[in-house]
mmCIF file of C-alpha atoms in Angstrom:
data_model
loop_
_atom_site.group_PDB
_atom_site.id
_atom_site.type_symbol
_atom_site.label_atom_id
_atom_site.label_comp_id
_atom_site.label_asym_id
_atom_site.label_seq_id
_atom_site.Cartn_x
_atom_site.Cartn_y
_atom_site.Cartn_z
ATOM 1 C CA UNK A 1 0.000 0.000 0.000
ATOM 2 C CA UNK A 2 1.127 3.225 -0.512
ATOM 3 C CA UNK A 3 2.356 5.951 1.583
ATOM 4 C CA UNK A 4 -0.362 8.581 1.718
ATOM 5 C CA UNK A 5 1.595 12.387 1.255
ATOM 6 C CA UNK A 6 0.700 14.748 4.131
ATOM 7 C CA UNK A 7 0.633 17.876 1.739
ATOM 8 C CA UNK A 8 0.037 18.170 -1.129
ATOM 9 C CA UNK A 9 2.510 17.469 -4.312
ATOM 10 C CA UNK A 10 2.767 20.644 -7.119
ATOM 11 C CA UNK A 11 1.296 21.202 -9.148
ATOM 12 C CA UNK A 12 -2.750 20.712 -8.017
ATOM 13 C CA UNK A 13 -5.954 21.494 -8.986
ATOM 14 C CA UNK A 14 -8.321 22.889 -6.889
ATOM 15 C CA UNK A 15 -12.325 21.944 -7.479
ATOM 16 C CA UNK A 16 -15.045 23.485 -5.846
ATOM 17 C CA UNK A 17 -17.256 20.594 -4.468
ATOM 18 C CA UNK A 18 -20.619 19.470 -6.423
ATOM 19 C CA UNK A 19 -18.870 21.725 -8.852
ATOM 20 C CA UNK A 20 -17.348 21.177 -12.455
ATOM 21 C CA UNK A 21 -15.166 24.673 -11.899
ATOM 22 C CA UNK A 22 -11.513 23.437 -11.497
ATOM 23 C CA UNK A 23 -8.462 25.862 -10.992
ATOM 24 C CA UNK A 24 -4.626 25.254 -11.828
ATOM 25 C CA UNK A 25 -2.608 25.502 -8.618
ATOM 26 C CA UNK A 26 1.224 25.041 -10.024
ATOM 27 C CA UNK A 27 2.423 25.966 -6.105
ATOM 28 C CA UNK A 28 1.053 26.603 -2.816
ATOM 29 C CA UNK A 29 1.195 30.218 -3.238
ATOM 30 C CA UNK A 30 -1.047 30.178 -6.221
ATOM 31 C CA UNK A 31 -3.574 27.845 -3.351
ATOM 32 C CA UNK A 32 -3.603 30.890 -1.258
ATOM 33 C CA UNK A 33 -3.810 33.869 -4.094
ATOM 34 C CA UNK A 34 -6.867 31.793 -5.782
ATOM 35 C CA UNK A 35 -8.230 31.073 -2.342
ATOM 36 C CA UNK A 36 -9.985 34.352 -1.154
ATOM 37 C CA UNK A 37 -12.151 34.128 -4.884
ATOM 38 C CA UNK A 38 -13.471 30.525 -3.191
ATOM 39 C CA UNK A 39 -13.198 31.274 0.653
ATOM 40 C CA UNK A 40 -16.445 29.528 2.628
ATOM 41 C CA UNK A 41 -17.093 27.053 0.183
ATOM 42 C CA UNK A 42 -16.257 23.512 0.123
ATOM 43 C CA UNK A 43 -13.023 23.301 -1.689
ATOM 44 C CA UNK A 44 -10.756 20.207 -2.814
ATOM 45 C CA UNK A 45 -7.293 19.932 -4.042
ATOM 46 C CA UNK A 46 -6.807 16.968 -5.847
ATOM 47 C CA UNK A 47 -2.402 16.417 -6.330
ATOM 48 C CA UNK A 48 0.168 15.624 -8.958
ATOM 49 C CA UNK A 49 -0.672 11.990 -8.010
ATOM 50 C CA UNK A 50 -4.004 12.253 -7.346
ATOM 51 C CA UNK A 51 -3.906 12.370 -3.692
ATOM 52 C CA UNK A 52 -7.002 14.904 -2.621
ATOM 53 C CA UNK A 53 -6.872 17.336 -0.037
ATOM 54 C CA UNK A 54 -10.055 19.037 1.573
ATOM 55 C CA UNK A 55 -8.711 23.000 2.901
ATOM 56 C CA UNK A 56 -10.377 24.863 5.729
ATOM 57 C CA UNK A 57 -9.077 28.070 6.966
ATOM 58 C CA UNK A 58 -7.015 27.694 9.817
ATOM 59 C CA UNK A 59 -8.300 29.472 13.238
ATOM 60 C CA UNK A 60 -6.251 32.272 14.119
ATOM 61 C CA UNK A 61 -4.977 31.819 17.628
ATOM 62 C CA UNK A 62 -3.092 35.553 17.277
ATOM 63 C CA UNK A 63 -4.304 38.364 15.335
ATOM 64 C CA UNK A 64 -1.492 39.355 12.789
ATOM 65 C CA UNK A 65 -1.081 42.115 10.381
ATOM 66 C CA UNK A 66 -0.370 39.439 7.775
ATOM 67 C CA UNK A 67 -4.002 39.433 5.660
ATOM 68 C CA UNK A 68 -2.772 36.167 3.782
ATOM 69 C CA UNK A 69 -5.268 33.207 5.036
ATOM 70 C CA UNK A 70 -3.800 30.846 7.103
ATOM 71 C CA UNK A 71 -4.804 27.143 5.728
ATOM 72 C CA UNK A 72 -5.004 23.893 6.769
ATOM 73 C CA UNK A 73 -5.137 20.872 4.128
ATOM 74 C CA UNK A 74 -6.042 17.672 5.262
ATOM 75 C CA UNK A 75 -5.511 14.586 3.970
ATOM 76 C CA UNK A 76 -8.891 12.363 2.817
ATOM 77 C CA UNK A 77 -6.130 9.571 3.539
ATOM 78 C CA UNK A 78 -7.636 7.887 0.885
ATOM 79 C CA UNK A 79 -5.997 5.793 -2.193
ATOM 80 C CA UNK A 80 -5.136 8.135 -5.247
ATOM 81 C CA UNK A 81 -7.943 8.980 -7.708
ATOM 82 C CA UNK A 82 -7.511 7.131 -11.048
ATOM 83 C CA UNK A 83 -6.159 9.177 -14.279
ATOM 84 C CA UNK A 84 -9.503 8.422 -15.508
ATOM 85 C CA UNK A 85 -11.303 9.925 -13.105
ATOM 86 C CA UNK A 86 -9.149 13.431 -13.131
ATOM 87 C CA UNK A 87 -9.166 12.988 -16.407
ATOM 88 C CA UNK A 88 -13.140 13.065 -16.558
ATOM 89 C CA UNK A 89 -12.866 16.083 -14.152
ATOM 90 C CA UNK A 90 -10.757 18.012 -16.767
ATOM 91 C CA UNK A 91 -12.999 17.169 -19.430
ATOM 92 C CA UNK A 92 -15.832 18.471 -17.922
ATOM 93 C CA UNK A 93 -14.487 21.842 -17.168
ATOM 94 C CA UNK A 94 -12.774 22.181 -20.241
ATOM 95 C CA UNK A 95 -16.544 22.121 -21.508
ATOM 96 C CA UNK A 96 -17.822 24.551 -18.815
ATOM 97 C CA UNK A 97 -15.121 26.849 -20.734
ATOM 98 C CA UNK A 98 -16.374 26.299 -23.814
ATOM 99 C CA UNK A 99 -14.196 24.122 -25.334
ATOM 100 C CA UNK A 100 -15.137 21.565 -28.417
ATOM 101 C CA UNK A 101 -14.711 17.444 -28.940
ATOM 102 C CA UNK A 102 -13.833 17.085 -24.460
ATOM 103 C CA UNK A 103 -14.729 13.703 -25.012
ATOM 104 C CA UNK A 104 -11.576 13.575 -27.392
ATOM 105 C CA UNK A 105 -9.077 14.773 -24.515
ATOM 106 C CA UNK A 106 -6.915 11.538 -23.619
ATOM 107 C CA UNK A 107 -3.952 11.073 -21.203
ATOM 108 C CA UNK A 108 -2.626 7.890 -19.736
ATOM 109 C CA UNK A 109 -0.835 10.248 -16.602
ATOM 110 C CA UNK A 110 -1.137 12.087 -14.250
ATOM 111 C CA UNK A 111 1.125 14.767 -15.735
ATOM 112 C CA UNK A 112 -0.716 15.009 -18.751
ATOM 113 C CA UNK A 113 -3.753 15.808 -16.910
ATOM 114 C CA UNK A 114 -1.967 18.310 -15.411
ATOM 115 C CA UNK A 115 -0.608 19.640 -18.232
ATOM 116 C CA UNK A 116 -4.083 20.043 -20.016
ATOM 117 C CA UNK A 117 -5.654 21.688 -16.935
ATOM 118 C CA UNK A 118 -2.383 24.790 -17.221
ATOM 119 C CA UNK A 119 -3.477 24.838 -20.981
ATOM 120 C CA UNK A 120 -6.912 25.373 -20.470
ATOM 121 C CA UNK A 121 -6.364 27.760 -17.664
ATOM 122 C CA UNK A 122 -3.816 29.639 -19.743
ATOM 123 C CA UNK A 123 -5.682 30.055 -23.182
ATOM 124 C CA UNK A 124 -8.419 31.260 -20.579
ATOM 125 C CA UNK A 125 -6.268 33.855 -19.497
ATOM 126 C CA UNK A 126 -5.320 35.134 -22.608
ATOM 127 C CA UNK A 127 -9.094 35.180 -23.687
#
């Protein structure tokens, strides 16, 4: 069995639960710039090897000047999600941005999923 990460591995997506929104996280700096856009709402990050993540907001023990959320991910502690799965994830949003022929999309790893996610995102950008 494998040995389950305890933070995430870069580059991630993050998905809004019940959701088909996903967002390219390439570091855990881009987690907490995208994270004020999605703050309250159930979020997921699902890893480089498809190890997902749920991330609260951490409680503040000390009020700081620092307004950068302080966050927590957790582990589901759960086996990685299948290629075809994230895969089916991408495919979906990649639809939801308007994209043609999703069910075309193919990838047989995990960093071609990834790689298609930045892609989308970044023709998205430039939109």
């Amino acid at each position: 069995m494998p040995v389950i990460p305890k933070l995430p591995l870069w580059p991630a997506m993050m998905s809004v639960n019940k959701h088909d929104e996903l967002v390219y996280l390439a570091t855990a700096e881009d987690l907490l710039q995208e994270y004020g856009a999605y703050a309250g709402q159930a979020l997921e990050i699902i890893d480089s090897k498809g190890y997902r993540f749920s991330v609260k907001q951490a409680e503040k023990a000390i009020q700081s000047s620092n307004t950068e959320p302080k966050l927590a991910l957790i582990s589901s502690g759960e086996a990685p999600l299948p290629v075809s799965r994230i895969l089916a994830k991408v495919q979906r949003h990649a639809a939801l941005t308007g994209q043609c022929c999703t069910a075309k999309m193919a990838a047989t790893d995990y960093s071609q999923v990834f790689e298609m996610l930045a892609y989308l995102e970044e023709g998205a950008v430039n939109r």
